Short mmCIF file of C-alpha atoms (C1' of nucleotides) in Angstrom, two decimals:
data_model
loop_
_atom_site.label_atom_id
_atom_site.label_comp_id
_atom_site.label_asym_id
_atom_site.label_seq_id
_atom_site.Cartn_x
_atom_site.Cartn_y
_atom_site.Cartn_z
CA MET A 1 -24.63 -10.12 14.70
CA SER A 2 -23.12 -10.61 11.26
CA SER A 3 -20.00 -8.59 10.19
CA GLY A 4 -20.17 -5.72 7.71
CA ASP A 5 -22.98 -3.41 9.23
CA GLN A 6 -20.86 -2.00 11.92
CA ALA A 7 -20.70 1.74 12.43
CA SER A 8 -18.22 3.78 10.64
CA ILE A 9 -15.52 5.39 12.86
CA PRO A 10 -15.75 9.16 13.33
CA SER A 11 -12.77 11.26 13.38
CA SER A 12 -13.63 12.23 17.11
CA TRP A 13 -12.68 8.59 18.03
CA LEU A 14 -9.23 8.98 16.27
CA SER A 15 -8.59 12.31 18.04
CA ARG A 16 -6.41 10.73 20.59
CA PRO A 17 -2.66 9.95 20.88
CA SER A 18 -1.49 7.27 18.45
CA PRO A 19 -0.30 4.92 21.05
CA GLU A 20 -4.03 4.65 22.31
CA VAL A 21 -5.53 4.42 18.99
CA ALA A 22 -3.36 1.82 17.39
CA PRO A 23 -4.15 -1.08 19.56
CA ASP A 24 -8.04 0.05 19.54
CA LEU A 25 -7.85 -0.25 16.04
CA ILE A 26 -6.95 -4.04 15.97
CA GLY A 27 -10.10 -5.86 15.22
CA CYS A 28 -11.60 -2.76 13.20
CA THR A 29 -12.06 -3.21 9.56
CA LEU A 30 -10.78 -1.25 6.62
CA VAL A 31 -13.18 -0.50 3.99
CA ARG A 32 -11.98 0.05 0.43
CA HIS A 33 -14.60 1.40 -1.90
CA PHE A 34 -14.30 1.61 -5.71
CA PRO A 35 -16.05 4.10 -8.04
CA GLU A 36 -17.19 1.15 -10.10
CA GLY A 37 -19.02 -0.08 -6.99
CA GLY A 38 -16.70 -2.70 -5.95
CA CYS A 39 -15.66 -3.05 -2.19
CA TYR A 40 -12.83 -4.76 -0.19
CA ARG A 41 -12.72 -5.31 3.52
CA GLY A 42 -9.97 -6.29 5.79
CA LEU A 43 -9.77 -7.09 9.38
CA ILE A 44 -6.90 -4.87 10.92
CA VAL A 45 -4.48 -7.45 12.87
CA GLU A 46 -1.35 -5.19 12.99
CA THR A 47 -0.59 -1.45 13.85
CA GLU A 48 2.15 1.00 14.62
CA ALA A 49 1.91 4.34 16.36
CA TYR A 50 3.99 7.24 15.31
CA GLY A 51 3.99 10.68 17.04
CA PRO A 52 5.58 13.83 18.37
CA GLY A 53 9.12 13.20 20.08
CA ASP A 54 9.31 9.93 18.16
CA PRO A 55 12.64 10.00 16.05
CA ALA A 56 11.05 7.37 13.66
CA CYS A 57 8.05 9.76 12.93
CA HIS A 58 8.41 11.43 9.28
CA ALA A 59 7.19 14.50 11.20
CA TYR A 60 10.06 14.51 13.96
CA ARG A 61 12.12 17.16 12.37
CA ARG A 62 9.92 19.51 10.78
CA ARG A 63 6.74 20.28 8.91
CA THR A 64 7.26 19.54 5.07
CA PRO A 65 5.01 18.87 2.32
CA ARG A 66 5.08 15.00 2.54
CA ASN A 67 4.25 15.01 6.17
CA GLU A 68 1.68 17.92 6.23
CA VAL A 69 -1.47 15.99 6.72
CA MET A 70 0.03 14.31 9.81
CA PHE A 71 -0.51 17.80 11.33
CA GLY A 72 -3.84 17.94 10.38
CA PRO A 73 -7.12 16.80 11.91
CA ALA A 74 -7.68 13.03 12.89
CA GLY A 75 -9.33 10.74 10.40
CA VAL A 76 -7.37 11.53 7.31
CA SER A 77 -5.21 9.31 5.20
CA TYR A 78 -1.63 9.59 5.14
CA VAL A 79 0.07 7.71 2.45
CA TYR A 80 3.80 7.51 1.34
CA LEU A 81 5.87 5.83 -0.94
CA ILE A 82 8.54 3.69 0.47
CA TYR A 83 11.68 2.56 -1.42
CA GLY A 84 10.26 3.81 -4.61
CA LEU A 85 8.26 0.57 -4.83
CA TYR A 86 5.57 -0.04 -2.11
CA HIS A 87 2.97 2.61 -0.48
CA CYS A 88 2.18 2.55 3.12
CA PHE A 89 -1.21 3.51 4.68
CA ASN A 90 -1.72 5.37 7.97
CA VAL A 91 -4.39 6.79 10.10
CA VAL A 92 -3.91 10.41 11.06
CA THR A 93 -4.73 10.75 15.04
CA ASP A 94 -4.89 13.17 17.87
CA GLN A 95 -5.90 16.70 17.91
CA GLU A 96 -5.03 19.11 15.04
CA GLY A 97 -1.21 20.54 15.00
CA VAL A 98 -0.07 17.50 16.96
CA PRO A 99 1.70 15.17 14.26
CA SER A 100 0.48 11.67 14.88
CA ALA A 101 -0.64 8.69 12.84
CA VAL A 102 -0.94 4.91 13.04
CA LEU A 103 0.50 2.77 10.33
CA ILE A 104 -1.80 -0.26 9.39
CA ARG A 105 0.69 -2.96 8.77
CA ALA A 106 -1.57 -5.99 8.05
CA LEU A 107 -5.04 -7.13 7.12
CA GLN A 108 -6.75 -10.46 7.50
CA LEU A 109 -9.03 -11.11 4.59
CA SER A 110 -11.87 -13.12 4.06
CA ALA A 111 -13.08 -14.87 0.93
CA ASP A 112 -16.20 -12.99 -0.34
CA PRO A 113 -18.16 -15.90 -1.60
CA SER A 114 -17.62 -19.00 0.36
CA PRO A 115 -14.53 -20.78 -1.08
CA PRO A 116 -15.32 -23.84 -3.23
CA SER A 117 -14.88 -26.93 -0.71
CA GLY A 118 -12.00 -29.32 -1.53
CA ARG A 119 -9.52 -26.56 -2.09
CA SER A 120 -7.62 -24.51 0.21
CA PRO A 121 -6.60 -21.20 -0.99
CA LYS A 122 -6.71 -20.16 2.70
CA SER A 123 -3.04 -19.93 3.15
CA ALA A 124 -2.45 -17.48 0.20
CA LEU A 125 -5.26 -15.47 1.30
CA ASN A 126 -3.95 -14.72 4.70
CA ARG A 127 -0.63 -13.70 3.40
CA LEU A 128 -1.90 -11.50 0.59
CA ALA A 129 -2.02 -8.22 2.86
CA ALA A 130 0.48 -9.52 5.40
CA GLY A 131 2.64 -6.36 5.41
CA PRO A 132 2.19 -2.50 5.01
CA GLY A 133 3.17 -2.47 1.52
CA LYS A 134 1.34 -5.42 0.53
CA LEU A 135 -2.17 -4.44 1.90
CA CYS A 136 -1.65 -1.20 -0.14
CA ARG A 137 -1.04 -3.23 -3.35
CA VAL A 138 -4.11 -5.57 -2.70
CA PHE A 139 -6.32 -2.57 -1.82
CA HIS A 140 -5.07 -0.26 -4.53
CA ILE A 141 -3.91 2.48 -2.14
CA ASP A 142 -1.40 4.96 -3.59
CA LEU A 143 -0.56 8.62 -3.50
CA ASN A 144 -3.76 9.56 -4.95
CA LEU A 145 -5.43 8.44 -1.70
CA LYS A 146 -3.29 10.68 0.55
CA GLY A 147 -5.18 13.37 2.33
CA LEU A 148 -8.55 11.84 2.11
CA ALA A 149 -11.15 12.17 4.86
CA LEU A 150 -11.88 8.34 6.02
CA GLN A 151 -15.76 8.34 5.95
CA PRO A 152 -18.43 6.18 4.13
CA GLY A 153 -18.88 7.48 0.67
CA ASN A 154 -15.05 8.19 -0.05
CA ALA A 155 -12.68 5.51 -1.26
CA LEU A 156 -11.82 4.53 2.53
CA TRP A 157 -12.94 4.22 5.84
CA LEU A 158 -12.93 2.41 9.03
CA GLU A 159 -15.74 0.33 10.86
CA HIS A 160 -15.78 -0.41 14.63
CA ARG A 161 -15.06 -3.98 16.00
CA SER A 162 -17.95 -6.40 15.94
CA SER A 163 -19.62 -7.36 18.76
CA SER A 164 -18.46 -10.99 18.66
CA PHE A 165 -14.62 -9.71 18.14
CA GLN A 166 -15.24 -7.40 20.99
CA GLN A 167 -16.52 -10.50 23.21
CA ALA A 168 -13.78 -12.76 22.08
CA LEU A 169 -11.33 -10.22 23.38
CA ASP A 170 -13.08 -9.55 26.77
CA HIS A 171 -13.43 -13.26 27.19
CA GLN A 172 -9.54 -13.72 26.30
CA GLU A 173 -10.25 -15.75 23.38
CA HIS A 174 -8.50 -13.14 21.34
CA THR A 175 -5.15 -11.43 22.79
CA LEU A 176 -3.50 -8.38 21.79
CA LEU A 177 0.49 -8.40 21.82
CA GLN A 178 2.70 -5.31 22.08
CA THR A 179 6.09 -5.13 20.83
CA THR A 180 8.63 -2.66 19.44
CA ARG A 181 8.29 -1.31 16.03
CA ILE A 182 9.68 -3.27 12.70
CA GLY A 183 12.19 -1.93 10.16
CA LEU A 184 13.45 1.32 12.13
CA SER A 185 16.94 2.60 12.56
CA GLN A 186 15.58 5.27 15.39
CA GLY A 187 13.02 4.95 18.08
CA THR A 188 13.68 1.21 18.09
CA GLU A 189 13.01 1.03 21.96
CA LEU A 190 9.43 2.40 21.84
CA PRO A 191 6.91 -0.46 22.40
CA TRP A 192 4.46 0.90 19.81
CA ARG A 193 3.53 -1.97 17.68
CA TRP A 194 0.51 -4.24 18.25
CA TYR A 195 -0.87 -7.31 16.51
CA LEU A 196 -3.55 -10.05 17.03
CA GLN A 197 -2.02 -13.06 18.38
CA ASN A 198 -2.43 -16.07 16.27
CA SER A 199 -3.61 -14.30 13.34
CA PRO A 200 -2.32 -15.78 10.32
CA ALA A 201 -2.01 -12.48 8.50
CA VAL A 202 0.35 -10.98 10.82
CA SER A 203 3.33 -9.56 8.87
CA LYS A 204 5.90 -10.80 11.59
CA ARG A 205 5.96 -12.49 14.91
"C1'" DG B 1 20.93 20.94 -9.41
"C1'" DG B 2 22.83 16.56 -6.92
"C1'" DT B 3 22.29 12.86 -4.03
"C1'" DA B 4 21.96 9.44 0.32
"C1'" DG B 5 18.53 6.72 2.19
"C1'" DG B 6 14.28 5.00 3.47
"C1'" DA B 7 7.85 2.83 8.70
"C1'" DT B 8 9.49 -3.05 2.22
"C1'" DT B 9 9.14 -7.04 -0.46
"C1'" DA B 10 10.47 -11.21 -2.86
"C1'" DC B 11 14.02 -14.23 -4.04
"C1'" DG B 12 18.43 -16.87 -3.34
"C1'" DG C 1 22.19 -11.32 1.98
"C1'" DT C 2 20.67 -7.86 -1.39
"C1'" DA C 3 18.38 -5.84 -5.71
"C1'" DA C 4 14.65 -3.21 -7.06
"C1'" DT C 5 13.16 1.79 -7.76
"C1'" DC C 6 11.73 6.75 -6.82
"C1'" DC C 7 10.53 10.48 -3.78
"C1'" DT C 8 12.07 13.24 -0.30
"C1'" DA C 9 14.99 16.03 2.58
"C1'" DC C 10 18.99 18.26 2.73
"C1'" DC C 11 22.94 19.81 0.77
"C1'" DT C 12 25.67 22.91 -2.61
#
DNA sequence: GGTAGGATTACG
DNA sequence: GTAATCCTACCT
């Protein structure tokens, strides 16, 4: 089965606790659709979960204008600006009223037309979306896309794993690794980061 | 109205 | 190691 014709992920599939959704999103595809008709795709290879009772979660203290969408229904985008320079993209998860999201930390990109043989831009391509700020820069994700429903027809949506990816997982040709999260000052002990072992696009090992 | 700090990145 | 850069939350 070719990739690119997978079913889109419905909000019901995302209405679970973020530590359950985060590993399940590895191997799924993030699709960015532009009004002009262009389309980018990236394989999700690294995620982190944030949720209630989690001191690293933006909604840990109270409900504010910034974290408002985290309290809403699953399947909506939560985008924020970090260090005044970069944006980070999250998928809101769990039931309405439960502040919860999965941070997409890295995408593995594939060249759209086959790259000309004799040259290897492979390495640069693999690092282009290797990090939460970098993938937002490549996919042109900013605060304008905050609060957006992730469904086909909109600027962003998600697609399920291809059957070949799922089989590779089942046959242990792919392995998901679980670690603590990156870049935090609180909640550092929670093992809520997952990534695809051996993916060249993971931000850090 | 003022300000400390951040779920990052690139460069030395 | 550290600068870049600005929104947000929290304080007065």
